[in-house]
One Martini backbone bead per residue (centre of mass of N, CA, C, O) as a GRO file, in nm:
protein
   64
    1UNK     BB    1   6.926  12.585  11.241
    2UNK     BB    2   7.069  12.297  11.232
    3UNK     BB    3   7.329  12.093  11.238
    4UNK     BB    4   7.527  11.871  11.092
    5UNK     BB    5   7.588  11.542  11.169
    6UNK     BB    6   7.839  11.332  11.250
    7UNK     BB    7   7.934  11.016  11.224
    8UNK     BB    8   8.123  10.863  11.458
    9UNK     BB    9   8.202  10.596  11.313
   10UNK     BB   10   8.297  10.722  11.040
   11UNK     BB   11   8.530  10.913  11.145
   12UNK     BB   12   8.703  10.653  11.241
   13UNK     BB   13   8.704  10.485  10.946
   14UNK     BB   14   8.731  10.747  10.764
   15UNK     BB   15   8.919  10.909  10.488
   16UNK     BB   16   9.029  11.174  10.307
   17UNK     BB   17   9.162  11.262  10.023
   18UNK     BB   18   9.285  11.500   9.810
   19UNK     BB   19   9.087  11.381   9.562
   20UNK     BB   20   8.813  11.253   9.728
   21UNK     BB   21   8.868  10.998   9.839
   22UNK     BB   22   8.800  10.693  10.034
   23UNK     BB   23   8.933  10.561  10.312
   24UNK     BB   24   9.017  10.224  10.436
   25UNK     BB   25   8.997   9.943  10.630
   26UNK     BB   26   9.056   9.625  10.703
   27UNK     BB   27   8.933   9.339  10.785
   28UNK     BB   28   9.050   9.065  10.973
   29UNK     BB   29   9.302   9.212  11.188
   30UNK     BB   30   9.259   9.140  11.523
   31UNK     BB   31   9.191   8.822  11.521
   32UNK     BB   32   9.264   8.513  11.448
   33UNK     BB   33   9.581   8.486  11.307
   34UNK     BB   34   9.703   8.191  11.290
   35UNK     BB   35   9.532   8.084  11.028
   36UNK     BB   36   9.668   8.310  10.880
   37UNK     BB   37   9.852   8.420  10.647
   38UNK     BB   38  10.105   8.635  10.588
   39UNK     BB   39   9.998   8.743  10.320
   40UNK     BB   40   9.716   8.816  10.421
   41UNK     BB   41   9.803   9.008  10.654
   42UNK     BB   42   9.956   9.212  10.479
   43UNK     BB   43   9.707   9.295  10.307
   44UNK     BB   44   9.536   9.405  10.562
   45UNK     BB   45   9.715   9.657  10.633
   46UNK     BB   46   9.626   9.791  10.399
   47UNK     BB   47   9.471  10.030  10.238
   48UNK     BB   48   9.159  10.130  10.109
   49UNK     BB   49   8.885  10.175   9.893
   50UNK     BB   50   8.591  10.267   9.834
   51UNK     BB   51   8.318  10.218   9.674
   52UNK     BB   52   8.124  10.398   9.454
   53UNK     BB   53   7.843  10.294   9.570
   54UNK     BB   54   7.928  10.429   9.875
   55UNK     BB   55   8.007  10.733   9.855
   56UNK     BB   56   7.748  10.896   9.928
   57UNK     BB   57   7.693  10.774  10.211
   58UNK     BB   58   7.966  10.848  10.345
   59UNK     BB   59   7.953  11.152  10.302
   60UNK     BB   60   7.696  11.188  10.472
   61UNK     BB   61   7.822  11.079  10.740
   62UNK     BB   62   8.057  11.309  10.726
   63UNK     BB   63   7.922  11.588  10.628
   64UNK     BB   64   7.978  11.656  10.290
   0.00000   0.00000   0.00000
């Protein structure tokens, strides 16, 4: 029987917390930053958590 493969893109983008939640980074913080306010850019630096509706799919991609 073959092993379950981890989705390469998912392992680079998501990480599990100690309590089992899944952390993610915000989009829109790589380029075209001059038109975005400092407040908005500061908010995009912080990590967020994925929505519970996507939890099962992301865990499957991570092979958990």
